Tab-separated table of C-alpha atoms in Angstrom:
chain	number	residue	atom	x	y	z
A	190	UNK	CA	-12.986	-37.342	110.641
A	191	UNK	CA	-13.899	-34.819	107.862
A	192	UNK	CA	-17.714	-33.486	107.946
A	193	UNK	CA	-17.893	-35.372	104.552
A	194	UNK	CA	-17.534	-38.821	105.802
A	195	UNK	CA	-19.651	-38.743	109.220
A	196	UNK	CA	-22.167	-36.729	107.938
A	197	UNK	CA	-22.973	-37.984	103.988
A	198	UNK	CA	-25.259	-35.372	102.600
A	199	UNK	CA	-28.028	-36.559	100.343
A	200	UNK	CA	-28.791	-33.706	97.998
A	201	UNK	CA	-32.404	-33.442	96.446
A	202	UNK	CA	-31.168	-32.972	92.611
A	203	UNK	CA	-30.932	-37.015	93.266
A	204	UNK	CA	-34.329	-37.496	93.106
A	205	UNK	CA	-35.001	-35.605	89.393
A	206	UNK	CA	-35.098	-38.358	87.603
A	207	UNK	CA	-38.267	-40.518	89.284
A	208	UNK	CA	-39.621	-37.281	90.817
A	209	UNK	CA	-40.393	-35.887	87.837
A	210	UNK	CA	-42.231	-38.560	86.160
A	211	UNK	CA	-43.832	-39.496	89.500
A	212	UNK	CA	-45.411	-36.003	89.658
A	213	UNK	CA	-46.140	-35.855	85.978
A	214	UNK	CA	-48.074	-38.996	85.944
A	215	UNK	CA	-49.886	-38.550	89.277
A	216	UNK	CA	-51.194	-35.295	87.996
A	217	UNK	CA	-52.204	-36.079	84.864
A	218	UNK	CA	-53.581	-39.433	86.025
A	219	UNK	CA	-56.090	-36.585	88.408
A	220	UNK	CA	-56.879	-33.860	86.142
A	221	UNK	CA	-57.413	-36.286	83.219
A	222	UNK	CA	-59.247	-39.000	85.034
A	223	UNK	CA	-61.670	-36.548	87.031
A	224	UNK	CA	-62.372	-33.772	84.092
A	225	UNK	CA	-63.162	-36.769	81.885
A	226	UNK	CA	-65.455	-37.906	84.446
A	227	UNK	CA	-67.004	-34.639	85.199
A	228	UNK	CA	-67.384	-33.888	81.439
A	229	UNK	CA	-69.366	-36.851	81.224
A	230	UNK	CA	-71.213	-36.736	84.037
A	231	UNK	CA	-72.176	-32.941	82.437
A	232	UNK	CA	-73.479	-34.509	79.382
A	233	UNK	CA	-76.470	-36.408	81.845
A	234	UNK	CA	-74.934	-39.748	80.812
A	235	UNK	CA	-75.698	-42.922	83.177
A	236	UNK	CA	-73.261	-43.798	85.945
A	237	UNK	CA	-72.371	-46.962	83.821
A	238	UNK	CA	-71.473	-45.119	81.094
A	239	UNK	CA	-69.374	-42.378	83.240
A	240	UNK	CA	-67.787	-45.955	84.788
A	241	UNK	CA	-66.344	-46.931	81.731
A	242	UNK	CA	-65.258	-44.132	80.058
A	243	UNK	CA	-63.489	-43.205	83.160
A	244	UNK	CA	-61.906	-46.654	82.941
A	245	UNK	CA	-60.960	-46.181	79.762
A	246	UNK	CA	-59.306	-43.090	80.387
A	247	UNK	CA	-57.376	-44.659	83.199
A	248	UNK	CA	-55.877	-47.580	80.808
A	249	UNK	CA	-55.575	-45.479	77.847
A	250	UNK	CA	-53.842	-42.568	79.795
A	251	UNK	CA	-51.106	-45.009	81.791
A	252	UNK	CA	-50.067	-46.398	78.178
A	253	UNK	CA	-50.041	-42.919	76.940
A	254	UNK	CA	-47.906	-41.754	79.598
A	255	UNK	CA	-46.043	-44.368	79.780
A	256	UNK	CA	-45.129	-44.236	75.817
A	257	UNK	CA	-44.489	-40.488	76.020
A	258	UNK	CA	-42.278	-40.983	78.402
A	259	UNK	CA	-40.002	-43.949	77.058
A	260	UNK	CA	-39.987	-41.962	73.578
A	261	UNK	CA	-39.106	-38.547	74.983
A	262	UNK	CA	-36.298	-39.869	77.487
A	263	UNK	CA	-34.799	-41.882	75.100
A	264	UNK	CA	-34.678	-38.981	73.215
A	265	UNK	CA	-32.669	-37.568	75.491
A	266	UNK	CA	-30.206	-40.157	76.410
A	267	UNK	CA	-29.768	-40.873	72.571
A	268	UNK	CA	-28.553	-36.959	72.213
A	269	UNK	CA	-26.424	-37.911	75.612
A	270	UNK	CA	-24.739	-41.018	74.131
A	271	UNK	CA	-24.129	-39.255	70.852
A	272	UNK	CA	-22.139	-36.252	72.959
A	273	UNK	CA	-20.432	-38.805	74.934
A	274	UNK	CA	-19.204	-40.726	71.581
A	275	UNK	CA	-17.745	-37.669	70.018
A	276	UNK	CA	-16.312	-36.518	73.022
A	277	UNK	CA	-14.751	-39.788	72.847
A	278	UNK	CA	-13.414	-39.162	69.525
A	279	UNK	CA	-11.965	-35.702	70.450
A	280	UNK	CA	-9.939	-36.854	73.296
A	281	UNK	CA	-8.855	-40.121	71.124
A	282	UNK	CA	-7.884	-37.507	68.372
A	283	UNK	CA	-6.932	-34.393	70.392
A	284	UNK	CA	-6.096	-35.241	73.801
A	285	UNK	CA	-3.945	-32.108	74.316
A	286	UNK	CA	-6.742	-29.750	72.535
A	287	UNK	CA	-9.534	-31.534	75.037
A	288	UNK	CA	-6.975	-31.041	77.883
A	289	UNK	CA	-6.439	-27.397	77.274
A	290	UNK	CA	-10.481	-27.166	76.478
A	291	UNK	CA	-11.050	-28.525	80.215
A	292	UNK	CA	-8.591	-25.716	81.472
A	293	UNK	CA	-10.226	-22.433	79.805
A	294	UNK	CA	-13.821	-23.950	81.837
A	295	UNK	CA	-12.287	-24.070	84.995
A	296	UNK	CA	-10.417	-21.009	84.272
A	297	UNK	CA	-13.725	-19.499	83.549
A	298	UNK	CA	-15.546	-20.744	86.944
A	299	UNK	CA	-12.917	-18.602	88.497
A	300	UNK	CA	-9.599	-20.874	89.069
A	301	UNK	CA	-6.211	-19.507	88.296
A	302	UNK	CA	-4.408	-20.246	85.327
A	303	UNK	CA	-2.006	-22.981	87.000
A	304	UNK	CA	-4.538	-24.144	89.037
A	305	UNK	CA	-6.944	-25.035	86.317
A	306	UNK	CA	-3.985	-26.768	84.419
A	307	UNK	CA	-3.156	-28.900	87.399
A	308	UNK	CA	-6.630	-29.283	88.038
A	309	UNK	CA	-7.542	-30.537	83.998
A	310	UNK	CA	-4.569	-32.744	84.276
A	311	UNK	CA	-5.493	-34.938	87.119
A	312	UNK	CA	-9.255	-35.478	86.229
A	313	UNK	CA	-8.267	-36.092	82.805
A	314	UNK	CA	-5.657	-39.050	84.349
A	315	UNK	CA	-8.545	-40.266	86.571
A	316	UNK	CA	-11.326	-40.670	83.760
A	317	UNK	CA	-10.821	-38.173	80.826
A	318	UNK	CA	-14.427	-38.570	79.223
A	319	UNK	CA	-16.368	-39.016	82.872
A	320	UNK	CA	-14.593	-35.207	83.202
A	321	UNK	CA	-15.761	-33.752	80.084
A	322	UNK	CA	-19.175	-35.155	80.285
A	323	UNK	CA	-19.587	-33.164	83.478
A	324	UNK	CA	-17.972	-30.136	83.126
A	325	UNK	CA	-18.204	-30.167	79.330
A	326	UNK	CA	-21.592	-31.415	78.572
A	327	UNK	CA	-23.323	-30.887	81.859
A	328	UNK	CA	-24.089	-35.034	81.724
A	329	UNK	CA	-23.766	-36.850	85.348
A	330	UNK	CA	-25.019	-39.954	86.749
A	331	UNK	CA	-27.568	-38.056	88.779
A	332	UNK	CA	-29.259	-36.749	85.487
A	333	UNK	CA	-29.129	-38.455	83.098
A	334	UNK	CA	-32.058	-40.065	81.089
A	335	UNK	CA	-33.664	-43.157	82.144
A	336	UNK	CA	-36.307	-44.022	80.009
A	337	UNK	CA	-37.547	-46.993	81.615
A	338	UNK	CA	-37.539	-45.736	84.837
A	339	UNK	CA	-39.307	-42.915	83.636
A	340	UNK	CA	-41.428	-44.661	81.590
A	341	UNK	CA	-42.678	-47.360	84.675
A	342	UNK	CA	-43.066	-44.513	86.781
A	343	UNK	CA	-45.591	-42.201	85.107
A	344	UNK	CA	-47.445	-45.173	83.880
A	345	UNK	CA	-48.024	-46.503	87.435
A	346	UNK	CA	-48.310	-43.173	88.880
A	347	UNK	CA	-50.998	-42.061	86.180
A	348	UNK	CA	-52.594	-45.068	87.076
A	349	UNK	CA	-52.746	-44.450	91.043
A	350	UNK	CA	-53.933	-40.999	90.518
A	351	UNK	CA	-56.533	-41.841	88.030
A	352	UNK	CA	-58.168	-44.256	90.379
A	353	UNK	CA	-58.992	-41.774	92.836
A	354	UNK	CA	-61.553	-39.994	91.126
A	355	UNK	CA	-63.063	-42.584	90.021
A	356	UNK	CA	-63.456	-44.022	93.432
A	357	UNK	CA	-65.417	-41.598	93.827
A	358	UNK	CA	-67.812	-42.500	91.125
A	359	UNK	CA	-68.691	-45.859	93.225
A	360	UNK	CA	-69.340	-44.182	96.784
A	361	UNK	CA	-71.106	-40.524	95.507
A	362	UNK	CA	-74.744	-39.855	94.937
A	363	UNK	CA	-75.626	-40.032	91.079
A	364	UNK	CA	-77.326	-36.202	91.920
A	365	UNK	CA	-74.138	-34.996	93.396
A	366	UNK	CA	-71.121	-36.736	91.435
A	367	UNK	CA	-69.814	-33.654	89.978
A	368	UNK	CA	-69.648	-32.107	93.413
A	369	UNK	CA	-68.196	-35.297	94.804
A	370	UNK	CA	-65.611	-35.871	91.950
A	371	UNK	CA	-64.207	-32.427	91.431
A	372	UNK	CA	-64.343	-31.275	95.745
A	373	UNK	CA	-61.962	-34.981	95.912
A	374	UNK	CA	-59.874	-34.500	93.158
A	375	UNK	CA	-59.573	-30.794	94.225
A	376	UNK	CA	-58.248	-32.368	97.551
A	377	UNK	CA	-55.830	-34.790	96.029
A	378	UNK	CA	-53.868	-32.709	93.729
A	379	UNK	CA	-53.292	-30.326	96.994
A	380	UNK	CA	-52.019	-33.341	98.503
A	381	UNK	CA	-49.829	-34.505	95.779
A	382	UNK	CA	-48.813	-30.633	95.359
A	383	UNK	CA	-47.715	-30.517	98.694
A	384	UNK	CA	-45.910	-34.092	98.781
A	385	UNK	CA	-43.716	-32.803	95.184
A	386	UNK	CA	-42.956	-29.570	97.010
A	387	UNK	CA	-42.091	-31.420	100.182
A	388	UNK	CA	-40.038	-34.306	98.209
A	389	UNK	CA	-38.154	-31.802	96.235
A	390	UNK	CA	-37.704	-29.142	98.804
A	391	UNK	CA	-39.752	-26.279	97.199
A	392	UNK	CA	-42.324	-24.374	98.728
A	393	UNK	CA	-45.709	-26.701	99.971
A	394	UNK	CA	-48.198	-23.578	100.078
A	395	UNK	CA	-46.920	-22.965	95.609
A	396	UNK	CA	-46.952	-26.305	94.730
A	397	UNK	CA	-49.985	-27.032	96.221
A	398	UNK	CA	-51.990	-23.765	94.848
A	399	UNK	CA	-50.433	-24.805	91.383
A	400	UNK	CA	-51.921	-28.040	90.590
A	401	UNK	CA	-54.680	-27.275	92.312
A	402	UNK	CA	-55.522	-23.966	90.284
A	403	UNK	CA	-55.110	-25.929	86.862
A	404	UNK	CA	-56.831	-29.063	88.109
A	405	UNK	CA	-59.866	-26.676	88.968
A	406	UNK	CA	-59.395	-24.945	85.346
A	407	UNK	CA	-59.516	-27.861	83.500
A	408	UNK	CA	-62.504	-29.759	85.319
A	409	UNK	CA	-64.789	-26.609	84.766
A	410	UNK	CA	-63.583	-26.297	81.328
A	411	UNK	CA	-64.649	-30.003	80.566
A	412	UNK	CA	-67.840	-29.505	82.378
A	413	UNK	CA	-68.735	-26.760	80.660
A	414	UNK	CA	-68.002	-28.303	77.262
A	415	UNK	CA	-70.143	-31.791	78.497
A	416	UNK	CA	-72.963	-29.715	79.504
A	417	UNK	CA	-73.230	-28.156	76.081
A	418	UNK	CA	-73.238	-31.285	74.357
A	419	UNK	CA	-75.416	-32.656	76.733
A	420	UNK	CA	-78.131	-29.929	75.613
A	421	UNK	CA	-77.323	-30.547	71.844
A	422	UNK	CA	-77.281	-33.943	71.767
């Protein structure tokens, strides 16, 4: 039995798509959530008040995400449907132009002249446009768009991340809430880091020293900026 059939390979590029968004969100649902909250809690507002706005945040930021994400997919598969439709055109029109177009790019990737042809003229009998869209225009069922997939998934991913910081609002001292909030959120994204890396078979120690770095950047940024307008106001 060929190696293909007893052992099915499942290759990462698979997960893209969900990955993607599901990192994206989770992140964002972190840095946001817990530099709001520390910005805040900078300014010497109540715990009340750093409970809502972090709620607030949390809502606002899963719509957000989830928007963004529908709107800039869809973006995408609108530019993918529009290639498809005039590839669709050219092989109605020009079926022996799109044939010998499908040649030249496997004669490029390094197949023989003959080869290619043979090669063209069987994919092209099989499914014509599903052979162009790959080898054409680089459009497969692996990636392409999915905007409500995408859209789902960084909205309840945002979400999910978001809550844990402010968990922590509820169990922390009021005296030691920055500490509390930023050391935990610090934690997380090195967690999520590590689960992308691991999930899309990158390195664990990058991925997790990346979000982590510009998790920590952006929570001392905002807590700089709420302690100055704590002191104005």
């Amino acid at each position: 039995m060929p190696r293909s059939l007893s052992h099915p390979e499942n290759h990462l590029v698979a997960r893209i798509g969900w990955l993607r968004a599901a990192v994206l969100g989770a992140n964002d649902g972190i840095v946001s959530t817990a530099s709001l909250i520390v910005g805040v809690a900078a300014s010497a507002a109540a715990t009340p008040e750093i409970v809502i706005a972090g709620v607030a945040g949390l809502v606002a930021g899963a719509m957000s995400m989830a928007a963004g994400e529908y709107v800039s997919v869809s973006s995408q598969s609108d530019t993918e449907n529009a290639d498809l439709a005039r590839e669709t055109a050219e092989l109605r029109d020009d079926p022996a132009g799109e044939l010998e177009e499908l040649t030249q790019i496997y004669v490029g990737r390094g197949l023989e002249m003959n080869l290619a042809r043979q090669v063209a003229a069987q994919l092209t009998a099989r499914d014509a446009l599903g052979a162009h869209a790959r080898d054409e225009l680089g459009i497969s069922e692996v990636t392409a768009a999915r905007p409500v997939q995408a859209a789902l998934t960084s909205a309840a991913t945002f979400a999910v991340g978001a809550a844990m910081p402010l968990l922590m609002v509820f169990v922390a001292p009021a005296d030691l809430l920055i500490v509390f909030v930023s050391g935990a959120s610090l934690v997380f994204l090195g967690v999520l880091g590590a689960i992308g890396a691991k999930t899309g078979g990158a390195n664990v120690w990058r991925g997790t020293a990346r979000v982590a770095f510009w998790g920590a950047a952006a929570m001392a940024l905002t807590a700089g900026i709420g302690a100055l307008f704590g002191q104005t106001i």
